[in-house]
Tab-separated table of C-alpha atoms in Angstrom:
chain	number	residue	atom	x	y	z
A	1	UNK	CA	58.264	-101.783	-24.796
A	2	UNK	CA	61.858	-100.637	-24.984
A	3	UNK	CA	64.543	-101.746	-22.601
A	4	UNK	CA	66.417	-99.077	-20.681
A	5	UNK	CA	69.025	-101.445	-19.241
A	6	UNK	CA	72.187	-99.936	-20.715
A	7	UNK	CA	74.866	-101.961	-18.955
A	8	UNK	CA	75.595	-104.957	-21.135
A	9	UNK	CA	74.212	-103.512	-24.362
A	10	UNK	CA	76.011	-102.057	-27.341
A	11	UNK	CA	74.882	-99.183	-29.502
A	12	UNK	CA	73.181	-100.289	-32.700
A	13	UNK	CA	75.693	-99.617	-35.517
A	14	UNK	CA	73.037	-99.478	-38.217
A	15	UNK	CA	71.124	-96.846	-36.215
A	16	UNK	CA	74.306	-94.806	-35.729
A	17	UNK	CA	75.161	-94.889	-39.447
A	18	UNK	CA	71.657	-93.797	-40.423
A	19	UNK	CA	71.770	-90.935	-37.902
A	20	UNK	CA	75.212	-89.807	-39.125
A	21	UNK	CA	73.925	-89.737	-42.704
A	22	UNK	CA	71.170	-87.330	-41.558
A	23	UNK	CA	73.708	-85.036	-39.778
A	24	UNK	CA	72.105	-85.751	-36.400
A	25	UNK	CA	74.237	-84.767	-33.386
A	26	UNK	CA	74.604	-88.194	-31.742
A	27	UNK	CA	76.339	-86.810	-28.641
A	28	UNK	CA	73.081	-84.981	-27.819
A	29	UNK	CA	71.168	-88.267	-28.006
A	30	UNK	CA	73.755	-90.059	-25.862
A	31	UNK	CA	73.386	-87.332	-23.267
A	32	UNK	CA	69.580	-87.243	-23.379
A	33	UNK	CA	68.361	-90.776	-24.080
A	34	UNK	CA	71.186	-93.140	-24.827
A	35	UNK	CA	68.880	-96.147	-24.430
A	36	UNK	CA	67.352	-95.305	-27.843
A	37	UNK	CA	70.686	-96.111	-29.518
A	38	UNK	CA	70.772	-99.554	-27.882
A	39	UNK	CA	67.547	-100.870	-29.381
A	40	UNK	CA	67.758	-103.696	-31.912
A	41	UNK	CA	65.222	-102.136	-34.241
A	42	UNK	CA	64.963	-98.463	-35.275
A	43	UNK	CA	63.282	-96.797	-38.255
A	44	UNK	CA	65.616	-93.837	-38.793
A	45	UNK	CA	65.414	-93.560	-42.590
A	46	UNK	CA	61.688	-94.305	-42.702
A	47	UNK	CA	60.766	-91.671	-40.089
A	48	UNK	CA	63.093	-89.128	-41.720
A	49	UNK	CA	61.406	-89.944	-45.047
A	50	UNK	CA	57.913	-89.269	-43.660
A	51	UNK	CA	59.059	-85.952	-42.156
A	52	UNK	CA	60.680	-84.931	-45.454
A	53	UNK	CA	57.513	-85.880	-47.319
A	54	UNK	CA	55.686	-83.395	-45.087
A	55	UNK	CA	58.141	-80.674	-46.109
A	56	UNK	CA	60.852	-80.859	-43.426
A	57	UNK	CA	64.363	-80.011	-44.624
A	58	UNK	CA	67.497	-81.821	-43.391
A	59	UNK	CA	68.103	-79.397	-40.491
A	60	UNK	CA	64.509	-79.731	-39.278
A	61	UNK	CA	64.653	-83.542	-39.421
A	62	UNK	CA	67.923	-83.573	-37.442
A	63	UNK	CA	66.445	-81.119	-34.942
A	64	UNK	CA	63.339	-83.239	-34.347
A	65	UNK	CA	65.346	-86.458	-33.853
A	66	UNK	CA	67.854	-84.759	-31.513
A	67	UNK	CA	65.048	-83.410	-29.311
A	68	UNK	CA	62.910	-86.546	-29.384
A	69	UNK	CA	65.166	-89.526	-30.183
A	70	UNK	CA	62.442	-92.088	-29.442
A	71	UNK	CA	60.735	-90.903	-32.649
A	72	UNK	CA	62.937	-93.397	-34.550
A	73	UNK	CA	61.562	-96.340	-32.549
A	74	UNK	CA	58.020	-95.888	-33.877
A	75	UNK	CA	56.967	-97.842	-36.934
A	76	UNK	CA	56.196	-95.889	-40.117
A	77	UNK	CA	52.583	-97.121	-39.852
A	78	UNK	CA	52.224	-95.568	-36.371
A	79	UNK	CA	53.650	-92.260	-37.552
A	80	UNK	CA	51.477	-92.154	-40.648
A	81	UNK	CA	48.404	-92.750	-38.459
A	82	UNK	CA	49.505	-89.933	-36.171
A	83	UNK	CA	50.060	-87.713	-39.188
A	84	UNK	CA	46.502	-88.385	-40.428
A	85	UNK	CA	45.182	-87.711	-36.934
A	86	UNK	CA	46.857	-84.314	-36.556
A	87	UNK	CA	45.811	-83.376	-40.086
A	88	UNK	CA	42.231	-83.377	-38.808
A	89	UNK	CA	43.041	-80.082	-37.047
A	90	UNK	CA	46.041	-78.676	-38.947
A	91	UNK	CA	45.489	-76.322	-41.882
A	92	UNK	CA	48.242	-77.958	-43.953
A	93	UNK	CA	51.441	-80.017	-43.702
A	94	UNK	CA	53.549	-76.867	-43.377
A	95	UNK	CA	51.766	-76.038	-40.110
A	96	UNK	CA	51.983	-79.678	-39.028
A	97	UNK	CA	55.757	-79.927	-39.503
A	98	UNK	CA	56.189	-76.641	-37.612
A	99	UNK	CA	54.224	-78.090	-34.691
A	100	UNK	CA	56.212	-81.350	-34.761
A	101	UNK	CA	59.456	-79.365	-34.633
A	102	UNK	CA	58.237	-77.327	-31.655
A	103	UNK	CA	56.517	-80.180	-29.778
A	104	UNK	CA	58.012	-83.493	-30.948
A	105	UNK	CA	57.194	-85.362	-27.704
A	106	UNK	CA	53.485	-84.599	-28.110
A	107	UNK	CA	53.426	-85.760	-31.718
A	108	UNK	CA	55.395	-88.968	-31.143
A	109	UNK	CA	53.163	-90.145	-28.270
A	110	UNK	CA	51.276	-92.703	-30.318
A	111	UNK	CA	50.043	-95.130	-27.639
A	112	UNK	CA	46.519	-93.708	-27.389
A	113	UNK	CA	45.620	-93.131	-31.021
A	114	UNK	CA	42.022	-94.388	-30.698
A	115	UNK	CA	41.393	-92.099	-27.729
A	116	UNK	CA	43.172	-89.203	-29.424
A	117	UNK	CA	40.977	-89.493	-32.509
A	118	UNK	CA	37.727	-89.842	-30.546
A	119	UNK	CA	38.622	-86.800	-28.415
A	120	UNK	CA	39.595	-84.643	-31.420
A	121	UNK	CA	36.199	-85.393	-33.009
A	122	UNK	CA	34.409	-84.733	-29.697
A	123	UNK	CA	36.134	-81.342	-29.267
A	124	UNK	CA	35.248	-80.371	-32.835
A	125	UNK	CA	31.628	-81.386	-32.180
A	126	UNK	CA	31.652	-79.308	-29.000
A	127	UNK	CA	32.554	-76.267	-31.095
A	128	UNK	CA	36.229	-75.792	-30.202
A	129	UNK	CA	38.144	-74.226	-33.090
A	130	UNK	CA	40.911	-76.310	-34.682
A	131	UNK	CA	43.622	-73.858	-33.617
A	132	UNK	CA	42.546	-74.348	-29.971
A	133	UNK	CA	42.568	-78.147	-30.406
A	134	UNK	CA	46.110	-78.023	-31.875
A	135	UNK	CA	47.137	-75.944	-28.862
A	136	UNK	CA	45.719	-78.672	-26.607
A	137	UNK	CA	47.505	-81.405	-28.587
A	138	UNK	CA	50.845	-79.685	-28.070
A	139	UNK	CA	50.545	-78.198	-24.580
A	140	UNK	CA	48.139	-80.600	-22.849
A	141	UNK	CA	48.482	-83.891	-24.771
A	142	UNK	CA	47.458	-86.054	-21.796
A	143	UNK	CA	43.829	-84.859	-21.997
A	144	UNK	CA	43.626	-86.833	-25.272
A	145	UNK	CA	44.760	-90.019	-23.540
A	146	UNK	CA	41.516	-90.140	-21.524
A	147	UNK	CA	38.736	-92.278	-22.965
A	148	UNK	CA	36.350	-89.836	-24.672
A	149	UNK	CA	33.540	-90.891	-22.274
A	150	UNK	CA	35.540	-89.532	-19.342
A	151	UNK	CA	35.976	-86.133	-21.020
A	152	UNK	CA	32.294	-86.073	-22.014
A	153	UNK	CA	31.359	-86.837	-18.419
A	154	UNK	CA	33.394	-83.883	-17.083
A	155	UNK	CA	31.891	-81.519	-19.689
A	156	UNK	CA	28.357	-82.709	-18.841
A	157	UNK	CA	29.022	-82.133	-15.121
A	158	UNK	CA	30.194	-78.581	-15.891
A	159	UNK	CA	27.163	-77.900	-18.108
A	160	UNK	CA	24.735	-79.247	-15.519
A	161	UNK	CA	26.301	-77.164	-12.738
A	162	UNK	CA	26.408	-74.040	-14.886
A	163	UNK	CA	22.648	-74.284	-15.433
A	164	UNK	CA	21.958	-75.199	-11.784
A	165	UNK	CA	23.891	-72.098	-10.666
A	166	UNK	CA	21.637	-69.912	-12.777
A	167	UNK	CA	23.685	-69.695	-15.965
A	168	UNK	CA	21.581	-69.379	-19.104
A	169	UNK	CA	21.223	-72.058	-21.761
A	170	UNK	CA	22.088	-69.417	-24.388
A	171	UNK	CA	25.460	-68.598	-22.814
A	172	UNK	CA	26.411	-72.111	-21.735
A	173	UNK	CA	28.322	-73.118	-24.868
A	174	UNK	CA	30.385	-69.891	-24.853
A	175	UNK	CA	31.119	-70.335	-21.142
A	176	UNK	CA	32.266	-73.954	-21.536
A	177	UNK	CA	34.440	-73.199	-24.566
A	178	UNK	CA	36.050	-70.226	-22.815
A	179	UNK	CA	36.714	-72.261	-19.681
A	180	UNK	CA	38.257	-75.086	-21.698
A	181	UNK	CA	40.445	-72.847	-23.847
A	182	UNK	CA	41.734	-71.066	-20.712
A	183	UNK	CA	42.430	-74.281	-18.835
A	184	UNK	CA	42.124	-77.626	-20.668
A	185	UNK	CA	43.532	-79.419	-17.592
A	186	UNK	CA	40.020	-79.256	-16.089
A	187	UNK	CA	39.479	-82.473	-18.034
A	188	UNK	CA	42.038	-84.314	-15.892
A	189	UNK	CA	39.704	-83.989	-12.904
A	190	UNK	CA	36.901	-86.319	-11.991
A	191	UNK	CA	33.253	-85.281	-12.054
A	192	UNK	CA	33.092	-86.042	-8.314
A	193	UNK	CA	35.943	-83.623	-7.503
A	194	UNK	CA	34.237	-80.868	-9.497
A	195	UNK	CA	30.960	-81.489	-7.660
A	196	UNK	CA	32.653	-81.481	-4.231
A	197	UNK	CA	34.441	-78.170	-4.864
A	198	UNK	CA	31.256	-76.438	-5.945
A	199	UNK	CA	29.419	-77.794	-2.892
A	200	UNK	CA	32.244	-76.508	-0.663
A	201	UNK	CA	31.708	-72.963	-1.952
A	202	UNK	CA	27.947	-73.212	-1.464
A	203	UNK	CA	28.426	-74.480	2.106
A	204	UNK	CA	30.584	-71.409	2.720
A	205	UNK	CA	27.617	-69.175	1.851
A	206	UNK	CA	28.658	-68.105	-1.628
A	207	UNK	CA	25.483	-67.496	-3.604
A	208	UNK	CA	24.963	-69.318	-6.918
A	209	UNK	CA	25.750	-66.085	-8.771
A	210	UNK	CA	28.974	-65.653	-6.773
A	211	UNK	CA	30.042	-69.265	-7.419
A	212	UNK	CA	29.565	-68.661	-11.165
A	213	UNK	CA	31.589	-65.455	-10.878
A	214	UNK	CA	34.395	-67.350	-9.118
A	215	UNK	CA	34.429	-70.076	-11.752
A	216	UNK	CA	34.908	-67.527	-14.498
A	217	UNK	CA	37.535	-65.568	-12.556
A	218	UNK	CA	39.530	-68.657	-11.638
A	219	UNK	CA	39.587	-69.920	-15.243
A	220	UNK	CA	38.636	-73.363	-14.042
A	221	UNK	CA	41.578	-73.689	-11.643
A	222	UNK	CA	39.101	-74.194	-8.839
A	223	UNK	CA	38.544	-77.703	-10.152
A	224	UNK	CA	42.162	-78.586	-9.489
A	225	UNK	CA	41.779	-77.776	-5.794
A	226	UNK	CA	40.197	-79.679	-2.970
A	227	UNK	CA	37.994	-78.575	-0.113
A	228	UNK	CA	40.719	-79.174	2.525
A	229	UNK	CA	43.257	-76.790	0.944
A	230	UNK	CA	40.546	-74.194	0.194
A	231	UNK	CA	39.368	-74.368	3.807
A	232	UNK	CA	42.926	-73.884	5.138
A	233	UNK	CA	43.598	-70.943	2.814
A	234	UNK	CA	40.338	-69.243	3.815
A	235	UNK	CA	41.015	-69.710	7.536
A	236	UNK	CA	44.519	-68.318	7.076
A	237	UNK	CA	43.194	-65.219	5.259
A	238	UNK	CA	40.493	-64.738	7.902
A	239	UNK	CA	43.044	-64.702	10.728
A	240	UNK	CA	45.549	-62.473	8.866
A	241	UNK	CA	42.968	-59.870	7.816
A	242	UNK	CA	40.958	-60.207	11.063
A	243	UNK	CA	37.676	-60.168	9.200
A	244	UNK	CA	34.199	-61.651	9.508
A	245	UNK	CA	32.931	-64.477	7.288
A	246	UNK	CA	31.035	-61.969	5.158
A	247	UNK	CA	34.113	-59.724	4.741
A	248	UNK	CA	36.237	-62.762	3.897
A	249	UNK	CA	33.758	-63.748	1.205
A	250	UNK	CA	34.042	-60.281	-0.355
A	251	UNK	CA	37.858	-60.521	-0.264
A	252	UNK	CA	37.767	-63.913	-2.003
A	253	UNK	CA	35.415	-62.571	-4.699
A	254	UNK	CA	37.792	-59.664	-5.216
A	255	UNK	CA	40.850	-61.920	-5.219
A	256	UNK	CA	40.157	-65.636	-5.898
A	257	UNK	CA	43.889	-66.287	-5.339
A	258	UNK	CA	43.014	-66.359	-1.609
A	259	UNK	CA	41.154	-69.565	-2.358
A	260	UNK	CA	43.531	-70.951	-4.950
A	261	UNK	CA	46.960	-70.536	-3.354
A	262	UNK	CA	48.056	-72.791	-0.518
A	263	UNK	CA	48.864	-71.361	2.920
A	264	UNK	CA	52.697	-71.582	2.429
A	265	UNK	CA	52.427	-69.585	-0.840
A	266	UNK	CA	50.182	-66.936	0.748
A	267	UNK	CA	52.503	-66.721	3.769
A	268	UNK	CA	55.569	-66.196	1.597
A	269	UNK	CA	53.867	-63.490	-0.486
A	270	UNK	CA	52.529	-61.667	2.578
A	271	UNK	CA	55.961	-61.763	4.179
A	272	UNK	CA	57.508	-60.299	1.018
A	273	UNK	CA	55.012	-57.419	1.025
A	274	UNK	CA	55.452	-56.698	4.740
A	275	UNK	CA	59.247	-56.598	4.309
A	276	UNK	CA	58.749	-53.826	1.747
A	277	UNK	CA	56.984	-51.787	4.432
A	278	UNK	CA	53.477	-52.449	3.120
A	279	UNK	CA	50.795	-52.798	5.800
A	280	UNK	CA	48.174	-55.514	6.261
A	281	UNK	CA	45.518	-52.783	5.902
A	282	UNK	CA	46.873	-51.877	2.450
A	283	UNK	CA	46.905	-55.545	1.392
A	284	UNK	CA	43.341	-56.012	2.642
A	285	UNK	CA	42.317	-52.988	0.565
A	286	UNK	CA	43.957	-54.433	-2.584
A	287	UNK	CA	44.247	-58.223	-2.020
A	288	UNK	CA	44.915	-58.860	-5.765
A	289	UNK	CA	48.532	-57.959	-5.044
A	290	UNK	CA	48.821	-61.495	-3.589
A	291	UNK	CA	48.457	-62.877	-7.101
A	292	UNK	CA	51.980	-61.618	-7.826
A	293	UNK	CA	55.162	-63.443	-6.855
A	294	UNK	CA	57.490	-61.764	-4.338
A	295	UNK	CA	60.102	-61.207	-7.095
A	296	UNK	CA	57.592	-59.384	-9.319
A	297	UNK	CA	56.436	-57.215	-6.397
A	298	UNK	CA	60.032	-56.288	-5.493
A	299	UNK	CA	60.855	-55.437	-9.111
A	300	UNK	CA	57.755	-53.226	-9.485
A	301	UNK	CA	58.307	-51.422	-6.170
A	302	UNK	CA	61.921	-50.713	-7.173
A	303	UNK	CA	60.825	-49.253	-10.526
A	304	UNK	CA	58.155	-47.064	-8.904
A	305	UNK	CA	60.526	-45.918	-6.137
A	306	UNK	CA	62.999	-44.732	-8.788
A	307	UNK	CA	60.240	-42.333	-9.929
A	308	UNK	CA	59.837	-41.097	-6.360
A	309	UNK	CA	56.543	-42.959	-5.894
A	310	UNK	CA	56.205	-44.120	-2.275
A	311	UNK	CA	54.250	-47.354	-2.210
A	312	UNK	CA	53.960	-47.316	1.604
A	313	UNK	CA	51.811	-44.230	1.628
A	314	UNK	CA	49.935	-44.826	-1.628
A	315	UNK	CA	47.509	-47.555	-2.569
A	316	UNK	CA	48.713	-50.832	-4.074
A	317	UNK	CA	46.662	-50.603	-7.286
A	318	UNK	CA	49.770	-49.390	-9.127
A	319	UNK	CA	51.496	-52.737	-8.427
A	320	UNK	CA	48.642	-54.834	-9.750
A	321	UNK	CA	47.846	-56.542	-13.009
A	322	UNK	CA	49.732	-58.220	-15.817
A	323	UNK	CA	53.115	-57.051	-17.076
A	324	UNK	CA	51.308	-54.989	-19.724
A	325	UNK	CA	48.964	-53.409	-17.120
A	326	UNK	CA	51.924	-52.462	-14.951
A	327	UNK	CA	53.803	-50.890	-17.874
A	328	UNK	CA	50.756	-48.702	-18.633
A	329	UNK	CA	50.515	-47.610	-14.960
A	330	UNK	CA	54.266	-46.981	-14.810
A	331	UNK	CA	54.125	-44.928	-18.012
A	332	UNK	CA	51.331	-42.739	-16.587
A	333	UNK	CA	53.230	-42.075	-13.350
A	334	UNK	CA	56.399	-41.327	-15.322
A	335	UNK	CA	54.735	-38.844	-17.684
A	336	UNK	CA	53.007	-37.144	-14.733
A	337	UNK	CA	56.412	-36.707	-13.090
A	338	UNK	CA	58.019	-35.366	-16.256
A	339	UNK	CA	55.188	-32.947	-17.079
A	340	UNK	CA	56.067	-29.279	-16.324
A	341	UNK	CA	54.159	-27.929	-13.342
A	342	UNK	CA	53.214	-24.719	-15.092
A	343	UNK	CA	52.827	-24.163	-18.802
A	344	UNK	CA	52.524	-20.388	-19.510
A	345	UNK	CA	50.663	-20.914	-22.790
A	346	UNK	CA	48.141	-23.436	-21.476
A	347	UNK	CA	44.674	-22.276	-20.379
A	348	UNK	CA	44.341	-22.250	-16.594
A	349	UNK	CA	42.185	-24.904	-14.886
A	350	UNK	CA	41.248	-24.154	-11.316
A	351	UNK	CA	41.244	-27.850	-10.256
A	352	UNK	CA	44.884	-28.208	-11.434
């Protein structure tokens, strides 16, 4: 445990000298985490040595220490253990050093090494590819801090529910792996929360097949919700779109965001669309437009308007989708606009 009381402490001269010799920008550390420089013991040369052994040059070493100064407070033994751990999923040390440079905080979190190791082995056993596990280690490191039993429990709950909802044994592994790789944070939930959310959907008359469909569409985000917020969002959508329970269900299946986003988010997005002159009827026809932030919607409407495309009279499909989807749609509208109305050498088509 390191002290963060900086008042009556002085910076450790030995630490400063070692950092200077490595060309580390000490002002950056003072600005970020000055408390590191006040500790009585630091392993600057040793940690730098381990990083260099892995193939890091001087600039890379300085970079890593500037971005994650607490790296120098870990013992060489801790870092070597962590190195061995990450090598279980890294192709080689070149890849490992690249990851450490990009995600130093994840690598230098060494408190849960036993759990980390057990979870890495469990994920490999489950069939997750090493490149997916390295992605988890860097972008969702806290799922490795859980005891492996907790993660196993969540996976078993998902498997059991998948089969109970009519999913096939043959597809189960693929489904679980896809769900995990899309959203590893599922593992931060409890088995009880997962169970409650699925029961909520069933109580709201979604068939087993529809619940499975929602799980796949929501990429597991449904497990980060709770029945109270889902209930509020559904009631809000029902009153805005003035629809029956059955119609609401169809809207949710079309656009799971109606279940996932909270009422304030849905309100803000609806307001943004209405300000642009879009009607509730149009939104009800294409509810997926609510998956987009107000800024994205405004930007897309502006681009389409510049081509003379009137969103108020058309349908909203042209606004939908990812950035890539929109660019394809935009390109089609643009080329249609630029195409000559009559080409004298082209064969005539009556429907044109």
